[in-house]
Amino acid sequence: ICPHRMLNKKMQSSQKGNSKSKPKRGQAEVIFAAILAMALFSFLISANLISASDKDKSSTKSSNLGNKFNSMHGIQKTTKIVTERKEEPRYFMVFSTGCSPLQHWQSLLFFYFAHKVSQPGNVTRIVSGCSPDEAEALREVHREKITPLSDRFRLHVTPDWGYLDNKKYWNKPHGLRHWMENELRPPNNVTEYDDDIIIILDPDQILLKPITNDFSDFEDRSLWVTGKQIEKVRHGSPFAQQYGFGNGWLTSLKGRLAHVVGKDSPALKVTLQEASRYYPAGPPYIATGKDMFALTTHWVKFLPLVHDLFPQFMAEMHAYCIAAAHLEMPHQLAKGFMVSDVGNREESAFKFLDGVTREEACHAKVSPRKQPFVLHYCQRYAIGRWFFSKYKLHENIFDCEAELLREPPTNVVAMYDWYIFPNGIEKNDYSSRGNRKYLIQNGWMMCTIIFAVNEAATQMKRKHCDFQANYNKTFHFHEESAFQAMLQNFTRPF
């Protein structure tokens, strides 16, 4: 109730009831001041700016009007209000690497794009397999080059698990468990992170836009594998990218799943249809802290048993799927979180390039709502003799003296309808109409990763190198004579 309305009504009532007892001018002013003071005092109490007593002060709630006043004037809300307000979860993005030079430059690229897209929360590289000297050198590089990007970017060094060959990817679940046990779950802090969000990516992925727990803005609903069921990550419902192995995580065990999970596991009830629909998951994995702790524990437990029956490098991913089925955590899977393989004709994640012409493909302007979250450069990409492969890129690309990548012209996809890999053997003809979309996809992937590497390397050099840094964009992957011949003649040489 407005104070001036209270005053007007009181004075009007007094005038009507007894006109003879009308107060004098001085008395009216005193009454006006007293009533105004009382109203103001009531307002301040309701706004929680003062309290009726010191004893009640900490427990008095702010009224809506008081909250508005606090907001307007920068006054901090009471502790009571803050604890009652539902806060956004904290985000922890992690990626696991070995200690090779290949994954050192990939990590620099990963952190750069996490910074560029303003990924919320902490971003941590979990590195395994380093000697003590290598680990110290990595910490120095991290302090020098990564921490200036953000103090939320971390490095976590694990023991050397000793896994080699097709077991090298075992570093991921073991490293993740080590990080969670040592960084998130010390003995007296068991449940603090249960409601937060943990996101797992691979080192050869770069962020095109930030990842959170909310996918209500995920524009193309047809890319949901499991249909529009939920839009936010919650307990019991992790999210992930659908990978192409379908129910292979189940059939590869040839009926011996019980050897891995035990005879009473809920995983034994999963049908082949459900195995394909809810469980062929891969990075990005997104789950609550509580769920990711449980998933990782069983991931590590099941992995050696899976590998006994299926001794392939994919055993690592299959073990994750088995852990999810055992814990009865069907995943909300999407085709559009990540793009990677343009040779996979089932890869509908490239729908965001529908309508893009060959002239536009290299630098296609795509709405952020339509584009994927992650580019996964795990394949080889080529147009003509323009080419990119993470395995063929020189490992010192971020060093001050290293040359940058030669960049293709913006209309490169319109210039060539074929490619040849540097080995001279693998090639493809995209000239038929049915192959045009794969030509556009290949061109977009190749251009995007080449320009991404150059952008990140250039920015690193500007910050950490002197005027003698090498900014020449001259490196390419082919023999020079063959590359120059392509520049002069656009026609297919086979």
Tab-separated table of C-alpha atoms in Angstrom:
chain	number	residue	atom	x	y	z
A	1	ILE	CA	0.000	0.000	0.000
A	2	CYS	CA	1.370	3.369	-1.021
A	3	PRO	CA	2.034	5.647	2.038
A	4	HIS	CA	0.482	8.726	0.483
A	5	ARG	CA	-2.807	6.850	-0.161
A	6	MET	CA	-2.945	5.725	3.469
A	7	LEU	CA	-2.508	9.327	4.588
A	8	ASN	CA	-5.184	10.768	2.269
A	9	LYS	CA	-7.775	8.200	3.370
A	10	LYS	CA	-7.077	8.823	7.075
A	11	MET	CA	-7.373	12.581	6.743
A	12	GLN	CA	-10.559	12.319	4.670
A	13	SER	CA	-12.144	10.047	7.265
A	14	SER	CA	-11.193	12.435	10.057
A	15	GLN	CA	-12.678	15.422	8.215
A	16	LYS	CA	-16.002	13.669	7.594
A	17	GLY	CA	-16.396	12.251	11.094
A	18	ASN	CA	-15.754	15.457	13.042
A	19	SER	CA	-15.264	18.671	11.156
A	20	LYS	CA	-15.131	20.624	14.419
A	21	SER	CA	-12.151	18.631	15.646
A	22	LYS	CA	-10.186	19.389	12.526
A	23	PRO	CA	-6.546	19.631	13.587
A	24	LYS	CA	-4.686	22.798	13.234
A	25	ARG	CA	-2.082	23.305	10.502
A	26	GLY	CA	0.861	22.492	12.772
A	27	GLN	CA	-0.847	19.405	14.176
A	28	ALA	CA	-1.646	18.131	10.677
A	29	GLU	CA	1.975	18.440	9.690
A	30	VAL	CA	3.028	16.466	12.757
A	31	ILE	CA	0.462	13.747	12.019
A	32	PHE	CA	1.561	13.645	8.359
A	33	ALA	CA	5.203	13.259	9.363
A	34	ALA	CA	4.427	10.541	11.915
A	35	ILE	CA	2.317	8.487	9.511
A	36	LEU	CA	4.892	8.902	6.761
A	37	ALA	CA	7.655	7.723	9.117
A	38	MET	CA	5.609	4.702	10.141
A	39	ALA	CA	4.924	3.782	6.512
A	40	LEU	CA	8.569	4.214	5.554
A	41	PHE	CA	9.646	2.097	8.526
A	42	SER	CA	7.240	-0.669	7.440
A	43	PHE	CA	8.567	-0.468	3.894
A	44	LEU	CA	12.186	-0.779	5.041
A	45	ILE	CA	11.344	-3.828	7.135
A	46	SER	CA	9.561	-5.460	4.205
A	47	ALA	CA	12.564	-4.672	1.988
A	48	ASN	CA	14.844	-6.311	4.576
A	49	LEU	CA	16.988	-3.161	4.779
A	50	ILE	CA	16.393	-2.948	8.520
A	51	SER	CA	14.830	-5.421	10.913
A	52	ALA	CA	12.437	-5.262	13.824
A	53	SER	CA	15.160	-6.652	16.060
A	54	ASP	CA	18.741	-7.840	15.746
A	55	LYS	CA	17.560	-11.329	16.614
A	56	ASP	CA	15.147	-11.493	13.666
A	57	LYS	CA	17.368	-9.757	11.125
A	58	SER	CA	19.062	-12.827	9.612
A	59	SER	CA	15.762	-14.675	9.112
A	60	THR	CA	13.598	-11.842	7.683
A	61	LYS	CA	12.702	-12.422	4.017
A	62	SER	CA	12.748	-9.634	1.464
A	63	SER	CA	9.472	-8.678	-0.135
A	64	ASN	CA	9.183	-8.431	-3.903
A	65	LEU	CA	9.488	-4.671	-3.640
A	66	GLY	CA	12.562	-5.042	-1.471
A	67	ASN	CA	14.186	-7.431	-3.952
A	68	LYS	CA	13.592	-4.933	-6.734
A	69	PHE	CA	15.128	-2.168	-4.668
A	70	ASN	CA	18.138	-4.346	-3.840
A	71	SER	CA	18.640	-5.133	-7.479
A	72	MET	CA	18.392	-1.479	-8.517
A	73	HIS	CA	20.930	-0.365	-5.973
A	74	GLY	CA	23.352	-3.246	-6.058
A	75	ILE	CA	22.535	-4.466	-2.582
A	76	GLN	CA	23.427	-8.100	-2.000
A	77	LYS	CA	20.539	-10.409	-1.178
A	78	THR	CA	20.459	-12.130	2.170
A	79	THR	CA	22.083	-15.533	2.567
A	80	LYS	CA	18.609	-17.014	3.079
A	81	ILE	CA	17.460	-15.930	-0.388
A	82	VAL	CA	20.644	-17.108	-2.097
A	83	THR	CA	20.408	-20.593	-0.623
A	84	GLU	CA	16.746	-20.931	-1.573
A	85	ARG	CA	17.301	-19.825	-5.199
A	86	LYS	CA	17.925	-22.733	-7.590
A	87	GLU	CA	21.336	-22.107	-9.121
A	88	GLU	CA	22.674	-23.171	-12.498
A	89	PRO	CA	24.911	-26.244	-12.344
A	90	ARG	CA	28.657	-25.923	-12.591
A	91	TYR	CA	30.225	-27.288	-15.764
A	92	PHE	CA	33.319	-29.473	-15.987
A	93	MET	CA	34.539	-30.241	-19.496
A	94	VAL	CA	37.385	-32.741	-19.746
A	95	PHE	CA	39.385	-34.397	-22.509
A	96	SER	CA	41.898	-37.182	-22.110
A	97	THR	CA	45.256	-37.354	-23.894
A	98	GLY	CA	48.503	-39.221	-23.952
A	99	CYS	CA	51.856	-37.481	-23.700
A	100	SER	CA	52.705	-37.362	-27.421
A	101	PRO	CA	53.564	-34.220	-29.417
A	102	LEU	CA	50.495	-34.922	-31.586
A	103	GLN	CA	48.198	-34.480	-28.612
A	104	HIS	CA	50.123	-31.493	-27.294
A	105	TRP	CA	49.200	-29.339	-30.304
A	106	GLN	CA	45.669	-30.787	-30.311
A	107	SER	CA	45.313	-29.671	-26.694
A	108	LEU	CA	46.432	-26.129	-27.506
A	109	LEU	CA	43.853	-26.048	-30.294
A	110	PHE	CA	41.163	-27.435	-27.977
A	111	PHE	CA	41.775	-24.825	-25.283
A	112	TYR	CA	41.900	-21.997	-27.825
A	113	PHE	CA	38.420	-22.779	-29.160
A	114	ALA	CA	36.995	-23.405	-25.690
A	115	HIS	CA	38.128	-19.852	-24.979
A	116	LYS	CA	36.831	-18.493	-28.278
A	117	VAL	CA	33.283	-19.843	-27.838
A	118	SER	CA	33.211	-18.941	-24.105
A	119	GLN	CA	32.599	-22.465	-22.874
A	120	PRO	CA	31.246	-22.107	-19.321
A	121	GLY	CA	32.891	-23.747	-16.351
A	122	ASN	CA	36.242	-25.477	-16.015
A	123	VAL	CA	38.006	-27.147	-18.944
A	124	THR	CA	40.601	-29.765	-18.004
A	125	ARG	CA	43.136	-31.730	-19.991
A	126	ILE	CA	43.705	-35.119	-18.362
A	127	VAL	CA	47.114	-36.353	-19.503
A	128	SER	CA	48.508	-39.842	-18.945
A	129	GLY	CA	51.766	-41.550	-19.742
A	130	CYS	CA	54.229	-38.714	-19.072
A	131	SER	CA	57.581	-39.117	-17.414
A	132	PRO	CA	58.231	-36.746	-14.481
A	133	ASP	CA	60.294	-34.455	-16.726
A	134	GLU	CA	57.634	-34.483	-19.449
A	135	ALA	CA	54.932	-33.712	-16.912
A	136	GLU	CA	56.848	-30.725	-15.560
A	137	ALA	CA	57.466	-29.432	-19.086
A	138	LEU	CA	53.734	-29.703	-19.793
A	139	ARG	CA	52.882	-27.796	-16.635
A	140	GLU	CA	55.216	-25.007	-17.737
A	141	VAL	CA	53.608	-24.835	-21.192
A	142	HIS	CA	50.185	-24.782	-19.566
A	143	ARG	CA	51.161	-21.923	-17.244
A	144	GLU	CA	52.708	-19.970	-20.098
A	145	LYS	CA	50.201	-20.487	-22.908
A	146	ILE	CA	46.912	-21.829	-21.536
A	147	THR	CA	46.367	-20.123	-18.188
A	148	PRO	CA	46.458	-16.644	-19.819
A	149	LEU	CA	43.429	-17.699	-21.891
A	150	SER	CA	41.486	-18.499	-18.710
A	151	ASP	CA	42.256	-19.457	-15.146
A	152	ARG	CA	39.438	-22.002	-15.502
A	153	PHE	CA	41.591	-24.060	-17.893
A	154	ARG	CA	43.334	-26.824	-15.985
A	155	LEU	CA	45.865	-29.622	-16.415
A	156	HIS	CA	45.556	-32.901	-14.520
A	157	VAL	CA	48.445	-35.373	-14.721
A	158	THR	CA	47.700	-39.012	-13.925
A	159	PRO	CA	50.042	-41.952	-13.386
A	160	ASP	CA	51.277	-43.869	-16.417
A	161	TRP	CA	48.748	-46.678	-16.806
A	162	GLY	CA	51.078	-48.537	-19.160
A	163	TYR	CA	48.445	-49.200	-21.801
A	164	LEU	CA	49.754	-49.524	-25.357
A	165	ASP	CA	48.574	-50.575	-28.818
A	166	ASN	CA	44.817	-51.197	-28.933
A	167	LYS	CA	44.632	-50.539	-25.176
A	168	LYS	CA	45.925	-46.977	-25.465
A	169	TYR	CA	42.401	-45.563	-25.262
A	170	TRP	CA	42.008	-47.113	-21.818
A	171	ASN	CA	43.633	-43.916	-20.581
A	172	LYS	CA	40.271	-42.165	-20.981
A	173	PRO	CA	38.163	-44.000	-18.360
A	174	HIS	CA	41.128	-44.544	-16.018
A	175	GLY	CA	42.220	-40.907	-16.315
A	176	LEU	CA	38.670	-39.685	-15.824
A	177	ARG	CA	38.265	-41.743	-12.659
A	178	HIS	CA	41.619	-40.485	-11.338
A	179	TRP	CA	40.602	-36.869	-11.995
A	180	MET	CA	37.225	-37.272	-10.306
A	181	GLU	CA	38.644	-39.056	-7.280
A	182	ASN	CA	41.443	-36.535	-6.791
A	183	GLU	CA	39.874	-33.266	-7.940
A	184	LEU	CA	36.123	-33.592	-7.361
A	185	ARG	CA	35.661	-36.229	-4.701
A	186	PRO	CA	38.161	-35.988	-1.871
A	187	PRO	CA	37.075	-38.005	1.205
A	188	ASN	CA	34.941	-35.325	2.835
A	189	ASN	CA	33.338	-34.004	-0.345
A	190	VAL	CA	31.467	-36.981	-1.722
A	191	THR	CA	28.247	-35.472	-3.066
A	192	GLU	CA	28.978	-31.787	-3.681
A	193	TYR	CA	29.282	-32.253	-7.439
A	194	ASP	CA	26.364	-34.661	-7.944
A	195	ASP	CA	24.096	-32.040	-9.533
A	196	ASP	CA	26.778	-30.453	-11.693
A	197	ILE	CA	27.432	-31.341	-15.323
A	198	ILE	CA	30.442	-33.261	-16.646
A	199	ILE	CA	31.162	-33.181	-20.376
A	200	ILE	CA	33.688	-35.535	-21.997
A	201	LEU	CA	35.225	-34.733	-25.372
A	202	ASP	CA	38.165	-36.095	-27.364
A	203	PRO	CA	41.366	-34.099	-27.950
A	204	ASP	CA	40.827	-34.083	-31.730
A	205	GLN	CA	37.579	-32.163	-31.352
A	206	ILE	CA	37.081	-28.411	-31.376
A	207	LEU	CA	34.103	-26.509	-30.055
A	208	LEU	CA	32.046	-24.530	-32.551
A	209	LYS	CA	29.695	-23.309	-29.815
A	210	PRO	CA	29.421	-23.860	-26.061
A	211	ILE	CA	27.895	-26.998	-24.572
A	212	THR	CA	25.648	-26.819	-21.503
A	213	ASN	CA	22.954	-29.075	-20.045
A	214	ASP	CA	20.141	-27.326	-21.948
A	215	PHE	CA	19.303	-28.428	-25.508
A	216	SER	CA	15.953	-26.702	-25.889
A	217	ASP	CA	17.579	-24.563	-28.598
A	218	PHE	CA	18.686	-27.591	-30.611
A	219	GLU	CA	16.910	-26.486	-33.771
A	220	ASP	CA	16.599	-29.577	-35.975
A	221	ARG	CA	14.491	-32.022	-33.977
A	222	SER	CA	14.923	-34.705	-36.651
A	223	LEU	CA	18.511	-35.125	-35.442
A	224	TRP	CA	17.352	-36.591	-32.129
A	225	VAL	CA	17.785	-40.346	-32.402
A	226	THR	CA	15.544	-41.044	-29.439
A	227	GLY	CA	12.888	-38.470	-30.313
A	228	LYS	CA	11.962	-35.330	-28.409
A	229	GLN	CA	11.756	-36.730	-24.912
A	230	ILE	CA	13.775	-34.406	-22.693
A	231	GLU	CA	15.708	-31.235	-23.427
A	232	LYS	CA	17.890	-30.950	-20.329
A	233	VAL	CA	20.441	-33.350	-18.926
A	234	ARG	CA	19.180	-34.748	-15.659
A	235	HIS	CA	19.870	-37.633	-13.301
A	236	GLY	CA	19.364	-40.948	-15.064
A	237	SER	CA	19.302	-39.402	-18.556
A	238	PRO	CA	22.771	-38.674	-19.957
A	239	PHE	CA	23.167	-37.165	-23.436
A	240	ALA	CA	25.690	-38.104	-26.132
A	241	GLN	CA	26.453	-38.166	-29.825
A	242	GLN	CA	25.211	-41.257	-31.640
A	243	TYR	CA	28.123	-43.216	-33.100
A	244	GLY	CA	27.919	-45.618	-35.997
A	245	PHE	CA	28.448	-48.969	-34.299
A	246	GLY	CA	24.751	-49.464	-33.505
A	247	ASN	CA	24.182	-52.566	-31.389
A	248	GLY	CA	27.739	-53.756	-32.029
A	249	TRP	CA	28.635	-53.097	-28.394
A	250	LEU	CA	26.265	-55.971	-27.570
A	251	THR	CA	26.638	-58.356	-30.515
A	252	SER	CA	30.455	-58.203	-30.440
A	253	LEU	CA	30.372	-60.199	-27.194
A	254	LYS	CA	28.580	-63.082	-28.970
A	255	GLY	CA	26.168	-63.854	-26.179
A	256	ARG	CA	28.701	-63.589	-23.368
A	257	LEU	CA	27.540	-60.313	-21.815
A	258	ALA	CA	26.934	-62.023	-18.460
A	259	HIS	CA	30.679	-62.704	-18.267
A	260	VAL	CA	31.145	-58.921	-18.083
A	261	VAL	CA	28.179	-57.692	-16.023
A	262	GLY	CA	27.094	-60.711	-13.962
A	263	LYS	CA	24.007	-62.876	-14.264
A	264	ASP	CA	21.625	-60.427	-12.553
A	265	SER	CA	22.511	-57.256	-14.485
A	266	PRO	CA	19.723	-55.168	-16.074
A	267	ALA	CA	21.948	-54.986	-19.179
A	268	LEU	CA	20.942	-58.561	-19.993
A	269	LYS	CA	17.370	-57.382	-20.604
A	270	VAL	CA	18.314	-54.839	-23.291
A	271	THR	CA	16.941	-55.826	-26.710
A	272	LEU	CA	18.881	-55.397	-29.955
A	273	GLN	CA	16.529	-52.564	-30.917
A	274	GLU	CA	17.097	-50.790	-27.606
A	275	ALA	CA	20.845	-51.413	-27.921
A	276	SER	CA	20.840	-49.471	-31.213
A	277	ARG	CA	18.471	-46.743	-30.101
A	278	TYR	CA	19.740	-45.720	-26.670
A	279	TYR	CA	23.314	-46.877	-26.156
A	280	PRO	CA	25.746	-46.444	-29.129
A	281	ALA	CA	27.128	-43.314	-27.477
A	282	GLY	CA	30.340	-41.391	-27.951
A	283	PRO	CA	31.847	-37.958	-27.231
A	284	PRO	CA	30.484	-35.548	-26.400
A	285	TYR	CA	29.224	-37.460	-23.378
A	286	ILE	CA	27.155	-35.199	-21.079
A	287	ALA	CA	25.868	-36.322	-17.683
A	288	THR	CA	25.286	-35.138	-14.150
A	289	GLY	CA	28.173	-35.571	-11.770
A	290	LYS	CA	26.347	-38.313	-9.910
A	291	ASP	CA	25.719	-40.287	-13.098
A	292	MET	CA	29.204	-39.763	-14.497
A	293	PHE	CA	30.787	-41.014	-11.284
A	294	ALA	CA	28.723	-44.200	-11.531
A	295	LEU	CA	29.299	-44.616	-15.266
A	296	THR	CA	33.049	-44.171	-14.968
A	297	THR	CA	33.343	-46.611	-12.073
A	298	HIS	CA	31.664	-49.355	-14.102
A	299	TRP	CA	33.401	-48.284	-17.328
A	300	VAL	CA	36.754	-48.986	-15.697
A	301	LYS	CA	35.483	-52.209	-14.106
A	302	PHE	CA	34.017	-53.665	-17.295
A	303	LEU	CA	36.719	-52.608	-19.776
A	304	PRO	CA	39.261	-55.429	-19.233
A	305	LEU	CA	36.453	-57.993	-19.278
A	306	VAL	CA	35.111	-56.614	-22.549
A	307	HIS	CA	38.603	-56.616	-24.039
A	308	ASP	CA	39.031	-60.282	-23.088
A	309	LEU	CA	36.073	-61.116	-25.326
A	310	PHE	CA	36.569	-58.404	-27.947
A	311	PRO	CA	40.286	-57.490	-28.117
A	312	GLN	CA	39.889	-54.425	-30.343
A	313	PHE	CA	40.429	-50.712	-29.735
A	314	MET	CA	36.632	-50.223	-29.800
A	315	ALA	CA	36.395	-52.227	-26.563
A	316	GLU	CA	36.828	-48.925	-24.701
A	317	MET	CA	33.676	-47.391	-26.227
A	318	HIS	CA	31.735	-50.640	-25.947
A	319	ALA	CA	32.533	-50.844	-22.234
A	320	TYR	CA	30.978	-47.393	-21.731
A	321	CYS	CA	27.772	-48.545	-23.440
A	322	ILE	CA	27.662	-51.678	-21.293
A	323	ALA	CA	28.113	-49.570	-18.145
A	324	ALA	CA	25.169	-47.380	-19.192
A	325	ALA	CA	22.957	-50.419	-19.853
A	326	HIS	CA	23.986	-52.035	-16.570
A	327	LEU	CA	23.063	-48.848	-14.682
A	328	GLU	CA	19.793	-48.521	-16.630
A	329	MET	CA	20.795	-45.147	-18.057
A	330	PRO	CA	19.439	-44.999	-21.626
A	331	HIS	CA	21.039	-42.031	-23.358
A	332	GLN	CA	19.370	-39.184	-25.173
A	333	LEU	CA	21.295	-39.541	-28.434
A	334	ALA	CA	21.620	-37.020	-31.234
A	335	LYS	CA	23.124	-37.120	-34.709
A	336	GLY	CA	23.893	-33.423	-34.714
A	337	PHE	CA	26.141	-32.787	-31.711
A	338	MET	CA	29.242	-33.577	-33.758
A	339	VAL	CA	30.382	-33.917	-37.384
A	340	SER	CA	33.349	-35.948	-38.576
A	341	ASP	CA	33.025	-38.543	-41.345
A	342	VAL	CA	31.870	-37.216	-44.716
A	343	GLY	CA	32.239	-40.703	-46.196
A	344	ASN	CA	29.477	-42.031	-43.950
A	345	ARG	CA	26.307	-41.767	-45.994
A	346	GLU	CA	24.224	-42.094	-42.830
A	347	GLU	CA	25.814	-38.982	-41.320
A	348	SER	CA	22.790	-36.678	-41.362
A	349	ALA	CA	24.510	-34.233	-39.003
A	350	PHE	CA	25.615	-32.322	-42.102
A	351	LYS	CA	22.045	-31.176	-42.725
A	352	PHE	CA	23.133	-27.704	-41.635
A	353	LEU	CA	24.897	-27.454	-45.020
A	354	ASP	CA	21.718	-28.136	-47.003
A	355	GLY	CA	21.267	-25.307	-49.487
A	356	VAL	CA	24.928	-24.235	-49.349
A	357	THR	CA	26.460	-23.955	-52.815
A	358	ARG	CA	29.896	-25.121	-53.896
A	359	GLU	CA	31.025	-21.498	-54.109
A	360	GLU	CA	29.965	-20.931	-50.474
A	361	ALA	CA	31.048	-24.247	-48.951
A	362	CYS	CA	34.528	-23.281	-47.774
A	363	HIS	CA	33.221	-20.344	-45.734
A	364	ALA	CA	29.543	-21.185	-45.373
A	365	LYS	CA	27.643	-18.755	-43.178
A	366	VAL	CA	25.544	-20.999	-40.979
A	367	SER	CA	23.216	-19.985	-38.163
A	368	PRO	CA	24.776	-20.907	-34.796
A	369	ARG	CA	21.528	-22.650	-33.880
A	370	LYS	CA	21.881	-24.987	-36.849
A	371	GLN	CA	25.564	-25.814	-36.712
A	372	PRO	CA	26.911	-28.703	-34.621
A	373	PHE	CA	28.572	-28.190	-31.259
A	374	VAL	CA	31.759	-30.027	-32.179
A	375	LEU	CA	33.984	-30.607	-35.192
A	376	HIS	CA	35.767	-33.951	-34.876
A	377	TYR	CA	38.749	-33.963	-37.246
A	378	CYS	CA	39.451	-37.675	-36.927
A	379	GLN	CA	39.308	-38.345	-40.692
A	380	ARG	CA	41.219	-37.123	-43.744
A	381	TYR	CA	39.688	-34.295	-45.756
A	382	ALA	CA	40.587	-33.248	-49.296
A	383	ILE	CA	39.508	-31.215	-52.317
A	384	GLY	CA	41.808	-31.474	-55.336
A	385	ARG	CA	45.234	-31.749	-53.722
A	386	TRP	CA	44.253	-29.492	-50.849
A	387	PHE	CA	44.346	-31.789	-47.857
A	388	PHE	CA	44.274	-32.103	-44.076
A	389	SER	CA	45.123	-34.973	-41.732
A	390	LYS	CA	45.950	-34.636	-38.047
A	391	TYR	CA	48.541	-37.384	-38.417
A	392	LYS	CA	50.353	-35.646	-41.287
A	393	LEU	CA	50.470	-32.161	-39.754
A	394	HIS	CA	53.913	-31.214	-38.450
A	395	GLU	CA	53.832	-31.431	-34.687
A	396	ASN	CA	55.521	-28.088	-34.043
A	397	ILE	CA	52.732	-26.116	-35.758
A	398	PHE	CA	52.390	-23.853	-32.688
A	399	ASP	CA	56.117	-23.130	-32.391
A	400	CYS	CA	57.301	-19.625	-33.191
A	401	GLU	CA	59.449	-20.679	-36.146
A	402	ALA	CA	56.927	-23.094	-37.713
A	403	GLU	CA	55.223	-22.182	-40.982
A	404	LEU	CA	51.447	-22.021	-41.037
A	405	LEU	CA	49.168	-24.012	-43.312
A	406	ARG	CA	48.602	-22.841	-46.847
A	407	GLU	CA	44.951	-21.803	-47.045
A	408	PRO	CA	42.709	-22.833	-49.944
A	409	PRO	CA	40.841	-20.190	-51.943
A	410	THR	CA	37.320	-19.518	-50.737
A	411	ASN	CA	35.845	-21.030	-53.908
A	412	VAL	CA	37.984	-24.180	-53.774
A	413	VAL	CA	34.951	-26.497	-53.765
A	414	ALA	CA	33.713	-24.924	-57.001
A	415	MET	CA	37.151	-25.340	-58.602
A	416	TYR	CA	37.622	-29.080	-58.054
A	417	ASP	CA	35.213	-32.010	-58.103
A	418	TRP	CA	37.823	-34.630	-57.179
A	419	TYR	CA	40.556	-35.330	-54.672
A	420	ILE	CA	43.819	-37.249	-54.372
A	421	PHE	CA	45.445	-38.013	-51.049
A	422	PRO	CA	49.212	-37.358	-50.684
A	423	ASN	CA	49.942	-41.075	-51.019
A	424	GLY	CA	48.821	-40.792	-54.659
A	425	ILE	CA	46.688	-43.913	-54.328
A	426	GLU	CA	43.466	-42.921	-52.609
A	427	LYS	CA	41.298	-40.696	-54.779
A	428	ASN	CA	37.672	-39.937	-55.519
A	429	ASP	CA	35.536	-38.459	-58.262
A	430	TYR	CA	32.724	-36.212	-57.025
A	431	SER	CA	31.530	-35.110	-60.455
A	432	SER	CA	28.259	-37.072	-60.424
A	433	ARG	CA	25.230	-35.182	-59.139
A	434	GLY	CA	24.625	-37.681	-56.343
A	435	ASN	CA	28.055	-36.951	-54.866
A	436	ARG	CA	27.791	-33.150	-54.803
A	437	LYS	CA	26.702	-32.970	-51.165
A	438	TYR	CA	29.740	-35.025	-50.103
A	439	LEU	CA	31.948	-32.656	-52.043
A	440	ILE	CA	30.455	-29.724	-50.122
A	441	GLN	CA	30.772	-31.534	-46.783
A	442	ASN	CA	34.392	-32.482	-47.462
A	443	GLY	CA	35.229	-28.925	-48.475
A	444	TRP	CA	33.597	-27.440	-45.392
A	445	MET	CA	35.411	-29.820	-43.035
A	446	MET	CA	38.784	-29.282	-44.710
A	447	CYS	CA	38.511	-25.511	-44.855
A	448	THR	CA	37.167	-25.191	-41.313
A	449	ILE	CA	39.969	-27.183	-39.687
A	450	ILE	CA	42.747	-25.568	-41.781
A	451	PHE	CA	41.580	-22.057	-40.939
A	452	ALA	CA	41.009	-23.075	-37.295
A	453	VAL	CA	44.579	-24.327	-36.888
A	454	ASN	CA	45.985	-21.188	-38.497
A	455	GLU	CA	43.846	-18.902	-36.360
A	456	ALA	CA	44.876	-20.564	-33.117
A	457	ALA	CA	48.557	-20.777	-34.068
A	458	THR	CA	48.604	-17.138	-35.175
A	459	GLN	CA	47.083	-15.927	-31.925
A	460	MET	CA	49.511	-18.015	-29.876
A	461	LYS	CA	52.468	-16.619	-31.808
A	462	ARG	CA	51.290	-13.038	-31.358
A	463	LYS	CA	51.115	-13.522	-27.611
A	464	HIS	CA	54.242	-15.580	-27.017
A	465	CYS	CA	56.705	-14.985	-29.881
A	466	ASP	CA	58.796	-11.982	-30.842
A	467	PHE	CA	58.776	-10.134	-34.153
A	468	GLN	CA	60.685	-12.954	-35.835
A	469	ALA	CA	57.778	-15.405	-35.582
A	470	ASN	CA	56.946	-17.233	-38.796
A	471	TYR	CA	53.512	-16.291	-40.142
A	472	ASN	CA	54.094	-17.635	-43.653
A	473	LYS	CA	51.190	-19.766	-44.851
A	474	THR	CA	53.191	-22.143	-46.994
A	475	PHE	CA	52.840	-25.668	-45.589
A	476	HIS	CA	50.820	-28.233	-47.525
A	477	PHE	CA	50.812	-32.025	-47.502
A	478	HIS	CA	51.642	-32.950	-51.124
A	479	GLU	CA	54.865	-33.032	-53.092
A	480	GLU	CA	55.523	-29.534	-54.389
A	481	SER	CA	55.510	-30.426	-58.113
A	482	ALA	CA	52.163	-32.222	-57.890
A	483	PHE	CA	50.669	-29.410	-55.841
A	484	GLN	CA	51.813	-26.737	-58.289
A	485	ALA	CA	50.439	-28.743	-61.208
A	486	MET	CA	47.018	-28.803	-59.533
A	487	LEU	CA	47.088	-25.022	-59.111
A	488	GLN	CA	47.620	-24.638	-62.847
A	489	ASN	CA	45.140	-27.267	-64.023
A	490	PHE	CA	41.811	-27.817	-62.271
A	491	THR	CA	40.783	-30.858	-64.323
A	492	ARG	CA	40.734	-34.323	-62.803
A	493	PRO	CA	44.095	-36.080	-63.437
A	494	PHE	CA	42.682	-39.609	-63.329
